[in-house]
Each structure stands twice: as C-alpha cells, then as structure tokens.
C-alpha cells in the first residue's frame, strides 16, 4: 500500500542553515501524524515541503506515490490550516470556505452548499455571512479548518493550529480534531511544539531537533523508549543519566528515567531535596543524589519532604530505559 | 536607607502642568487637538467656504465688477461647450494618468514589498523618492527636451528603426501632434512620470501589509498565480491603489504647469482657473472651475467606498 507522504533523504537549506537535513519519513494513509519539536527544529519546514511552499534542496518527496518535486502548491491536492489561520479579510466566511471550489470553477449554488456543509461540520452553521474579523479565535480556527476540508484534500496539514487558543478551548479542539479525523478517515499531519498535544492526539509522532528527525513511533514508544537524550528530555523532561549511575549498564551509555517513576523508598538511595513545587495533582521535587541532579514527580497526597531535608528514594529497574544512541 | 513608596511631587510650573494633564487625559487630548482644529477649521475650511461662495456670484460683463448676489449663472457657464470641453479633457487625462500609474506602479511596488530586503529596499526608496527631491519645473523642462522633435526620444526611435511607430503614434487623431512635446501623448507621459511616486508608495505600503501566509493560503487552496492576484492580492492592495489614485487623479486635475509647457496648448482645469482669476479677472468662474475637481473627487471617493475599496482596511 502506498504511503500518504514519503520523504527520502530530504533536505532544505536556507543559505548555510540546514532547516531540514536528510529526513527519511513515511506517513501512512489515514493516520494522524504529529511532528513535534522546539522552534527551529525543522518540523514546520517539513510541513511546508509537503504543502509545496518550499522545494527541497535535495532528496525526494512523494505524495501518494507521486513525485512532488517542482509541483506548485495549487496543483497539490493537499490543504493547510495555517497557524495564523490566514483567512481572507475581504471576504465573508462563506466565500472564504468556498474559495478553493471557486478557483476550480465550481458553480455558485453548488459551492455555497458545500461551504454550508463544511461549516456545519465544524459547528459553525449559519456563520456564512459574517466577516472573519467578527469571529473569535476559536471560530476562526474552525473556519480555517472548514476552508481546507471543503476541498476534500488527500492530506490535511495543520501548522500549530491550536497555539493561539486558551487552554480550555484547546483541549476541546484537540478532541474535535481527533474525532473529525477518524470520521473522515483523512491523513492529518500536525505540527506542534506541545508534547502533551502530540502524544494525546497522534497515532504516531516524529520528534525533530536541529533539522533532523530524532525518532518516530507511537506516543508510548516515544515516551517510554526514547532513542536519544534529546527525545528523553524534550518529551516529558526525563532524567537523562549515565547508565552506570542507575546500575543498568556499562559506562558511556545513557539511560532515561521518568520523573514519575521515582518514589520514596525507605530502602533506597539517600538524597537531599533541593526544591519543591506544588502542581495540584503532583508535587515536583528537585533531588540531589551525590553529584547527580534528578527531577521527581510524586502524588500530592503523600506527606512530602521540604527543601533541605534528606529522603530515601528508589525506582523500579524495569522502568529505566537504556538509550541506543550516545548522542 | 529605605526608598519611599511614593515619590514627592516635583516643583515648577511645567512639572505641575504635566501632573495635572496625567490626571486629566481628556483635557490633554483637547489641548493637543485644538491647534489643528483651529487651523483646519478657520484657515483651511474657512477659505474653502469663501471660495465656494464666490462661485455663486457672477461678474458684470460690462463693468467687470463682481456682483455679490446669489446666482447659478456662473455654474451654467461651466456647461458652455468651450468650458465643458476643458472639464472633460481634464477628467479623461486624470483618469488615463491614474490607470497608467497604477499599472506601472503595481509590479514595482510588489517587487519592493515582497522581495527587496536591506540595501535593495533602501535603493528602492531612494529610486522612487529621488525624483521628488529635484525641482518639478526642471523635470518638466527636461522632458520637453526629451520629447521634442529634435530630442533624444526621436533619435532613439530612429536608431531602433522604429520611426514608423513614433510617426504612427503622432498621426493618431486627437492624442497625436507634430511632436510628442506638443501632443496630449506628451502631456500624458510627463504626468505619469511626475506623479508615479505618489502611486508607488501607498501601493507598496498596502502590499507590505498583506501577510505572506495570505498568498500561500490562496495557492494552497488551488488558486493559480493569476487567480491569486485577482481574488486575493489585488483586492487586499486596493485601498493602497485608491490612496495612490487620489494623489495622481487630484494632482492631475489641479495641475496647470505641465499642460502649459508640454501639450497641444488646449486648456486644462488648472490653467482655466489661472486664466480666469488672472488675465480675465473672473473670480466667480475661476471659483466655479475650482469646485469641479472637489466635486469629482467627492464622487470618486464615494464610488470607491461603495465598491468596497476600503473594506479590507
């Protein structure tokens, strides 16, 4: 079966800056795929390469098996939801949504009907006559989504679409996007710097840093079995420790230990509490074991030590993950 | 020593006045706006009304004295064929100059807004503004030489073996003439040259405000470059084009120097005003002529608004 999008050794340089550097990537048909990374990691450039706003400096991009190099965005059956939404300010909501059909020459009645249906799908039925400027952030986001979906794209690209929304709205939109994707069976490619968002929404996640893809896998793969120190640290702020420290292997290799896997243990190692921050459900403790600093997350119900106190902590050896790469 | 939570008031009248204004922002705004309102209200609008009133008087044909009685006869005079031709000629010239300026300015402004960066942008601004720093008269006289029968343009056409093209253009009825410098074509060329910067700058500013994502969105949704231009870029830049056209249109309507130096010798509104209030001493008719561009601009702006030219602002 053909992959929705496949990258083979794809690079994109801007002058001397390697925005994307030798990425191999396969996005499967009908999956919700997240590209996760800090700003400047190359994830957005990858998205723009799929959309056609950028052309690769090297390598090969295929969309459903077809060579995409040199094909302009308007000839790709791929649509984007922009971070800024990029709604046309001189058109009302209906004309915004119907734009893609209008340029393809669809008749007025037909495209207005399709626009109304797309608006109903994002729960904005009856908003057609409003101007983009009269809508709230969440509503604009939905219009941008409807405007892309009305074209029935093969792949829908979402560039940090929830970044500008407040927390509650964001959680609601995450759920809606997920169910929309399932209902339509479309391939969604989602760019975000928020690891919670990526892990909770996506079927598979690719983690980017410095223009390179660090790891790709299911949310659990990425979280439980990070490949590199970067992934361990970026996804869930894991403790990255020398392997011999956790007693898990020879020196020179690195191990990841999740903060939530550290617990109070009367038979464990002695540590000094250096900081304590209350987060509601959990308390974040800074610990010092000898020369090694550790972050620990513990349930807030426990009677936890104060900074400066000594405690004994331990962890389940099985929870320690050895990383393959030393980098 | 500990610092006080509230600093003591500073002495002096100026400091006290500033403190007072900080507590009364409305008064501050009022004082700021007052001189402008006075200037606009009395000096500018006031003299405009005085002029408007003049146009409702008429001149006594025998004594040449202005009769200060309300009449519409001066406006009726505007409709006389000789005068109406002047108005029509000026409007047509202003409209063609505006269209040509917009067509030439748009690609230049687009390039500057989307592609020019750093020193190229500086070069663009200098290139556009430089002609505005030199004397208008010098430029117009220079153009007279360029366009003259013995001028460099004739020579260029000759060297390119295109003399037939130039002759063909000059042989056109109405717009042609003996040479470019004594034809409407020449007047048109010089008008476009002189007012072009006033079109480029606002169009460039408008294009600068169109986010790059907007054009990407159009392309993403399947619009080819032509459709993107027609449906997104041009409508979004339209306020800039309208702003520029207000300059090129009204400046052409009111100019009385260019058509006097370069052209067929037939009068434009500006020249008519000049002649009527100078040599002829017919202030009411000069005033009536002056009202014409004001009315045209009013109608033009109203129409532009109706067509939604300012919706994207």
XYZ file of C-alpha atoms in Angstrom, chain A residues 48 53 73-74 78-80 82 84 86-91 99-100 102-104 147 151, chain B residues 213-225 227-228 231-233 235-236 311-312:
44
model
C 5.853 23.457 4.045
C 5.610 26.335 -0.280
C 1.054 24.267 -4.142
C -2.014 24.934 -6.303
C -3.119 18.932 -0.071
C -4.561 21.663 2.111
C -3.169 23.586 5.040
C -2.276 27.957 8.890
C -2.314 32.490 11.701
C -4.774 33.331 7.032
C -8.485 33.932 6.452
C -9.129 36.421 3.654
C -10.218 39.651 5.354
C -12.067 40.987 2.302
C -14.441 38.015 2.119
C -12.602 29.838 -2.182
C -10.999 26.526 -3.121
C -14.438 28.864 -6.711
C -10.938 28.744 -8.198
C -11.693 25.269 -9.520
C -11.943 26.063 4.249
C -11.656 20.689 -0.939
C 0.518 33.443 4.553
C -2.413 35.046 2.719
C -0.836 34.386 -0.670
C 0.257 30.925 0.420
C -3.302 30.186 1.525
C -4.638 31.191 -1.895
C -2.110 28.965 -3.631
C -2.735 26.148 -1.139
C -6.451 26.274 -1.929
C -5.735 25.790 -5.606
C -5.553 29.317 -6.991
C -3.018 29.698 -9.789
C -0.899 32.884 -9.760
C -6.326 33.834 -9.667
C -4.328 34.655 -6.533
C -9.040 37.324 -5.993
C -6.662 37.989 -3.115
C -3.683 40.235 -3.747
C -8.446 43.286 -3.540
C -6.199 43.476 -0.474
C -13.408 47.094 3.300
C -10.051 45.457 3.850
